PDB file of C-alpha atoms in Angstrom:
ATOM      1  CA  UNK A   1      -0.419  -0.035   0.012  1.00 80.00           C
ATOM      2  CA  UNK A   2       2.704   2.310   1.032  1.00 84.00           C
ATOM      3  CA  UNK A   3       4.780   1.534  -2.190  1.00 87.00           C
ATOM      4  CA  UNK A   4       1.208   1.746  -4.336  1.00 86.00           C
ATOM      5  CA  UNK A   5       0.508   5.017  -2.457  1.00 88.00           C
ATOM      6  CA  UNK A   6       4.028   6.791  -2.799  1.00 90.00           C
ATOM      7  CA  UNK A   7       3.916   6.336  -6.625  1.00 91.00           C
ATOM      8  CA  UNK A   8       0.506   7.584  -7.232  1.00 90.00           C
ATOM      9  CA  UNK A   9       1.463  10.738  -4.957  1.00 92.00           C
ATOM     10  CA  UNK A  10       4.867  10.991  -7.331  1.00 93.00           C
ATOM     11  CA  UNK A  11       2.030  10.621 -10.320  1.00 93.00           C
ATOM     12  CA  UNK A  12       0.417  13.636  -9.313  1.00 92.00           C
ATOM     13  CA  UNK A  13       2.677  16.147  -7.938  1.00 94.00           C
ATOM     14  CA  UNK A  14       4.723  15.592 -11.178  1.00 94.00           C
ATOM     15  CA  UNK A  15       2.636  16.428 -13.517  1.00 94.00           C
ATOM     16  CA  UNK A  16       0.159  18.100 -12.485  1.00 95.00           C
ATOM     17  CA  UNK A  17       1.844  22.225 -11.151  1.00 94.00           C
ATOM     18  CA  UNK A  18      -1.385  23.179  -9.762  1.00 92.00           C
ATOM     19  CA  UNK A  19      -0.668  20.309  -6.942  1.00 92.00           C
ATOM     20  CA  UNK A  20       1.096  22.387  -3.877  1.00 91.00           C
ATOM     21  CA  UNK A  21       0.661  19.447  -1.481  1.00 90.00           C
ATOM     22  CA  UNK A  22      -0.424  15.221  -2.007  1.00 90.00           C
ATOM     23  CA  UNK A  23      -0.625  13.347   1.625  1.00 88.00           C
ATOM     24  CA  UNK A  24      -1.917   9.397   1.602  1.00 85.00           C
ATOM     25  CA  UNK A  25      -3.424   8.156   5.060  1.00 82.00           C
ATOM     26  CA  UNK A  26      -3.698   4.482   5.132  1.00 80.00           C
ATOM     27  CA  UNK A  27      -6.073   2.151   6.862  1.00 73.00           C
ATOM     28  CA  UNK A  28      -7.296   3.836  10.597  1.00 69.00           C
ATOM     29  CA  UNK A  29      -6.038   5.515  13.221  1.00 67.00           C
ATOM     30  CA  UNK A  30      -6.015   3.157  16.189  1.00 66.00           C
ATOM     31  CA  UNK A  31      -9.150   4.302  17.996  1.00 62.00           C
ATOM     32  CA  UNK A  32     -10.853   4.105  14.292  1.00 60.00           C
ATOM     33  CA  UNK A  33     -14.292   6.717  14.187  1.00 62.00           C
ATOM     34  CA  UNK A  34     -14.719   6.604  11.137  1.00 58.00           C
ATOM     35  CA  UNK A  35     -15.654   3.398   8.750  1.00 57.00           C
ATOM     36  CA  UNK A  36     -13.035   3.146   6.545  1.00 60.00           C
ATOM     37  CA  UNK A  37     -11.420  -0.575   5.878  1.00 63.00           C
ATOM     38  CA  UNK A  38      -8.014  -1.142   6.281  1.00 65.00           C
ATOM     39  CA  UNK A  39      -7.297  -1.824   2.478  1.00 67.00           C
ATOM     40  CA  UNK A  40      -8.476   2.291   1.240  1.00 74.00           C
ATOM     41  CA  UNK A  41      -6.320   5.039   1.580  1.00 81.00           C
ATOM     42  CA  UNK A  42      -7.703   8.465   1.096  1.00 81.00           C
ATOM     43  CA  UNK A  43      -5.178  10.899  -0.761  1.00 85.00           C
ATOM     44  CA  UNK A  44      -5.777  14.698  -0.018  1.00 87.00           C
ATOM     45  CA  UNK A  45      -4.376  17.280  -2.828  1.00 89.00           C
ATOM     46  CA  UNK A  46      -4.198  19.865  -1.792  1.00 88.00           C
ATOM     47  CA  UNK A  47      -3.938  21.987  -4.672  1.00 90.00           C
ATOM     48  CA  UNK A  48      -2.827  25.582  -5.616  1.00 91.00           C
ATOM     49  CA  UNK A  49      -4.657  29.299  -6.299  1.00 91.00           C
ATOM     50  CA  UNK A  50      -6.714  28.878  -9.078  1.00 90.00           C
ATOM     51  CA  UNK A  51      -5.344  31.739 -11.363  1.00 91.00           C
ATOM     52  CA  UNK A  52      -1.555  29.844 -10.561  1.00 92.00           C
ATOM     53  CA  UNK A  53      -3.399  27.029 -12.799  1.00 93.00           C
ATOM     54  CA  UNK A  54      -1.255  25.515 -16.068  1.00 92.00           C
ATOM     55  CA  UNK A  55      -2.527  22.893 -17.326  1.00 93.00           C
ATOM     56  CA  UNK A  56      -6.671  23.842 -17.919  1.00 92.00           C
ATOM     57  CA  UNK A  57      -8.919  26.342 -15.356  1.00 90.00           C
ATOM     58  CA  UNK A  58     -11.678  23.554 -14.717  1.00 90.00           C
ATOM     59  CA  UNK A  59     -11.420  21.369 -11.767  1.00 88.00           C
ATOM     60  CA  UNK A  60     -13.606  18.634 -13.865  1.00 86.00           C
ATOM     61  CA  UNK A  61     -11.036  18.749 -16.527  1.00 92.00           C
ATOM     62  CA  UNK A  62      -7.838  18.737 -13.612  1.00 92.00           C
ATOM     63  CA  UNK A  63      -9.870  15.941 -12.987  1.00 89.00           C
ATOM     64  CA  UNK A  64     -10.577  14.343 -15.363  1.00 89.00           C
ATOM     65  CA  UNK A  65      -6.655  14.489 -16.768  1.00 93.00           C
ATOM     66  CA  UNK A  66      -5.763  12.990 -13.738  1.00 91.00           C
ATOM     67  CA  UNK A  67      -7.416  10.102 -14.329  1.00 89.00           C
ATOM     68  CA  UNK A  68      -6.161   9.608 -16.945  1.00 90.00           C
ATOM     69  CA  UNK A  69      -3.191   9.261 -15.336  1.00 91.00           C
ATOM     70  CA  UNK A  70      -3.456   7.473 -12.568  1.00 88.00           C
ATOM     71  CA  UNK A  71      -5.624   4.433 -14.648  1.00 86.00           C
ATOM     72  CA  UNK A  72      -2.140   3.144 -15.816  1.00 88.00           C
ATOM     73  CA  UNK A  73      -1.806   2.497 -12.487  1.00 86.00           C
ATOM     74  CA  UNK A  74      -3.186  -1.131 -12.762  1.00 81.00           C
ATOM     75  CA  UNK A  75      -5.395  -2.141  -9.744  1.00 77.00           C
ATOM     76  CA  UNK A  76      -6.347   0.812  -7.801  1.00 78.00           C
ATOM     77  CA  UNK A  77      -9.543   1.933  -7.580  1.00 76.00           C
ATOM     78  CA  UNK A  78      -9.896   5.954  -8.256  1.00 77.00           C
ATOM     79  CA  UNK A  79     -12.758   8.164  -6.179  1.00 76.00           C
ATOM     80  CA  UNK A  80     -11.957  11.491  -6.686  1.00 80.00           C
ATOM     81  CA  UNK A  81     -14.048  13.795  -4.157  1.00 75.00           C
ATOM     82  CA  UNK A  82     -14.310  15.617  -1.299  1.00 75.00           C
ATOM     83  CA  UNK A  83     -13.862  14.358   2.325  1.00 71.00           C
ATOM     84  CA  UNK A  84     -15.463  16.363   4.850  1.00 70.00           C
ATOM     85  CA  UNK A  85     -18.231  14.843   1.766  1.00 69.00           C
ATOM     86  CA  UNK A  86     -16.887  11.749   1.658  1.00 68.00           C
ATOM     87  CA  UNK A  87     -16.860  11.265   5.199  1.00 67.00           C
ATOM     88  CA  UNK A  88     -20.208  12.235   6.179  1.00 67.00           C
ATOM     89  CA  UNK A  89     -21.639   9.606   3.046  1.00 65.00           C
ATOM     90  CA  UNK A  90     -19.883   6.804   4.770  1.00 67.00           C
ATOM     91  CA  UNK A  91     -21.447   7.243   7.979  1.00 65.00           C
ATOM     92  CA  UNK A  92     -24.820   7.751   6.768  1.00 66.00           C
ATOM     93  CA  UNK A  93     -24.687   5.246   3.841  1.00 64.00           C
ATOM     94  CA  UNK A  94     -21.960   3.093   4.187  1.00 61.00           C
ATOM     95  CA  UNK A  95     -20.393   4.170   0.969  1.00 63.00           C
ATOM     96  CA  UNK A  96     -18.525   7.099   0.102  1.00 61.00           C
ATOM     97  CA  UNK A  97     -20.289   8.347  -2.397  1.00 64.00           C
ATOM     98  CA  UNK A  98     -23.555  10.375  -3.105  1.00 63.00           C
ATOM     99  CA  UNK A  99     -25.641   7.928  -4.464  1.00 71.00           C
ATOM    100  CA  UNK A 100     -24.918   3.505  -4.706  1.00 73.00           C
ATOM    101  CA  UNK A 101     -26.893   0.620  -5.875  1.00 79.00           C
ATOM    102  CA  UNK A 102     -27.127  -1.799  -2.892  1.00 78.00           C
ATOM    103  CA  UNK A 103     -28.536  -5.162  -4.095  1.00 81.00           C
ATOM    104  CA  UNK A 104     -28.602  -8.315  -1.590  1.00 80.00           C
ATOM    105  CA  UNK A 105     -29.077 -12.160  -1.662  1.00 81.00           C
ATOM    106  CA  UNK A 106     -27.357 -15.123  -1.115  1.00 81.00           C
ATOM    107  CA  UNK A 107     -26.058 -15.947  -4.178  1.00 82.00           C
ATOM    108  CA  UNK A 108     -22.363 -13.364  -5.392  1.00 81.00           C
ATOM    109  CA  UNK A 109     -21.884 -14.879  -8.919  1.00 83.00           C
ATOM    110  CA  UNK A 110     -25.311 -13.543  -9.002  1.00 87.00           C
ATOM    111  CA  UNK A 111     -25.267 -10.456  -7.606  1.00 86.00           C
ATOM    112  CA  UNK A 112     -21.681  -9.828  -9.238  1.00 85.00           C
ATOM    113  CA  UNK A 113     -24.024 -10.431 -13.108  1.00 88.00           C
ATOM    114  CA  UNK A 114     -26.784  -8.267 -11.904  1.00 88.00           C
ATOM    115  CA  UNK A 115     -24.826  -5.902 -10.604  1.00 86.00           C
ATOM    116  CA  UNK A 116     -22.828  -5.028 -14.377  1.00 87.00           C
ATOM    117  CA  UNK A 117     -26.129  -5.036 -15.641  1.00 90.00           C
ATOM    118  CA  UNK A 118     -27.606  -2.427 -13.817  1.00 86.00           C
ATOM    119  CA  UNK A 119     -24.299   0.045 -13.644  1.00 86.00           C
ATOM    120  CA  UNK A 120     -24.288  -0.963 -17.932  1.00 87.00           C
ATOM    121  CA  UNK A 121     -28.177   0.396 -18.097  1.00 86.00           C
ATOM    122  CA  UNK A 122     -27.034   3.443 -15.652  1.00 84.00           C
ATOM    123  CA  UNK A 123     -24.137   4.001 -17.091  1.00 83.00           C
ATOM    124  CA  UNK A 124     -25.676   6.629 -19.358  1.00 80.00           C
ATOM    125  CA  UNK A 125     -27.140   9.093 -17.074  1.00 83.00           C
ATOM    126  CA  UNK A 126     -26.630  12.309 -17.898  1.00 82.00           C
ATOM    127  CA  UNK A 127     -24.554  13.943 -14.477  1.00 76.00           C
ATOM    128  CA  UNK A 128     -23.240  10.401 -13.488  1.00 76.00           C
ATOM    129  CA  UNK A 129     -18.677  11.728 -12.488  1.00 69.00           C
ATOM    130  CA  UNK A 130     -17.878   8.526 -11.736  1.00 70.00           C
ATOM    131  CA  UNK A 131     -19.451   4.726 -12.105  1.00 74.00           C
ATOM    132  CA  UNK A 132     -17.924   2.198 -10.567  1.00 72.00           C
ATOM    133  CA  UNK A 133     -19.297  -2.183  -9.690  1.00 75.00           C
ATOM    134  CA  UNK A 134     -17.892  -3.312  -6.767  1.00 71.00           C
ATOM    135  CA  UNK A 135     -16.146  -5.890  -7.344  1.00 65.00           C
ATOM    136  CA  UNK A 136     -16.006  -9.300  -4.900  1.00 65.00           C
ATOM    137  CA  UNK A 137     -14.747 -12.021  -7.274  1.00 64.00           C
ATOM    138  CA  UNK A 138     -11.960 -12.827  -8.242  1.00 62.00           C
ATOM    139  CA  UNK A 139     -10.633 -11.428  -4.565  1.00 56.00           C
ATOM    140  CA  UNK A 140      -8.974 -13.270  -2.231  1.00 58.00           C
ATOM    141  CA  UNK A 141     -11.771 -15.286   0.415  1.00 56.00           C
ATOM    142  CA  UNK A 142     -11.196 -16.523   3.479  1.00 62.00           C
ATOM    143  CA  UNK A 143     -14.109 -20.039   5.152  1.00 66.00           C
ATOM    144  CA  UNK A 144     -16.038 -19.163   7.749  1.00 67.00           C
ATOM    145  CA  UNK A 145     -16.785 -23.131   8.365  1.00 75.00           C
ATOM    146  CA  UNK A 146     -20.098 -21.954  11.109  1.00 76.00           C
ATOM    147  CA  UNK A 147     -20.943 -24.108  14.277  1.00 80.00           C
ATOM    148  CA  UNK A 148     -24.341 -23.996  14.092  1.00 79.00           C
ATOM    149  CA  UNK A 149     -25.289 -25.557  17.148  1.00 83.00           C
ATOM    150  CA  UNK A 150     -23.456 -22.579  19.444  1.00 83.00           C
ATOM    151  CA  UNK A 151     -25.066 -20.255  16.759  1.00 79.00           C
ATOM    152  CA  UNK A 152     -28.688 -21.573  16.982  1.00 82.00           C
ATOM    153  CA  UNK A 153     -28.006 -20.956  21.115  1.00 85.00           C
ATOM    154  CA  UNK A 154     -27.458 -17.001  20.672  1.00 82.00           C
ATOM    155  CA  UNK A 155     -31.167 -17.542  17.412  1.00 80.00           C
ATOM    156  CA  UNK A 156     -28.703 -17.218  14.973  1.00 76.00           C
ATOM    157  CA  UNK A 157     -29.020 -18.328  11.502  1.00 70.00           C
ATOM    158  CA  UNK A 158     -26.224 -19.228   9.572  1.00 61.00           C
ATOM    159  CA  UNK A 159     -26.851 -18.224   6.222  1.00 63.00           C
ATOM    160  CA  UNK A 160     -24.252 -15.943   4.972  1.00 55.00           C
ATOM    161  CA  UNK A 161     -25.892 -12.944   2.713  1.00 50.00           C
ATOM    162  CA  UNK A 162     -24.278 -11.033   0.306  1.00 46.00           C
ATOM    163  CA  UNK A 163     -24.082  -7.713  -0.104  1.00 43.00           C
ATOM    164  CA  UNK A 164     -22.695  -5.524  -3.510  1.00 40.00           C
ATOM    165  CA  UNK A 165     -22.826  -1.993  -3.190  1.00 40.00           C
ATOM    166  CA  UNK A 166     -21.916  -0.280  -7.412  1.00 43.00           C
ATOM    167  CA  UNK A 167     -20.454   3.338  -6.553  1.00 40.00           C
ATOM    168  CA  UNK A 168     -21.236   6.727  -8.213  1.00 43.00           C
ATOM    169  CA  UNK A 169     -19.811   9.601  -8.053  1.00 42.00           C
ATOM    170  CA  UNK A 170     -21.655  12.716  -9.413  1.00 42.00           C
ATOM    171  CA  UNK A 171     -20.377  15.681 -10.026  1.00 35.00           C
TER     172      UNK A 171
END
């Protein structure tokens, strides 16, 4: 994670003179106050005043240019948003984006297929800045074997239920 965020910081800082500072925060604090998992990083980009920009005069265009550069780094998903807005979205709904479509069910493969179908249907919607289907298939997995007798003692059902999110950031 440190290697990847350092690479991202270097690309952004070297390609875009508008960037005054760029800092990464990986994982959560010792006493976590937000729902961020350990495998995510927040990368804060501090920009120079707009009158000093040389690459473009538009924030949207600058973000698009940054996305193009960062897409060259494999295995990393990006979301461009404001830090406070992102935290509120996470705390309220469990996702960082303004709008999310959540699918629930027991068959993860069916959920993955349906999520892809939904993303294709809504991809052309005006105003969508970033559209991402959260990856759940093909990822490292941990198998949990339930002790059903112990679960039953506590009134817990041992059937797994999967959750699938499509992450969308509106401009």
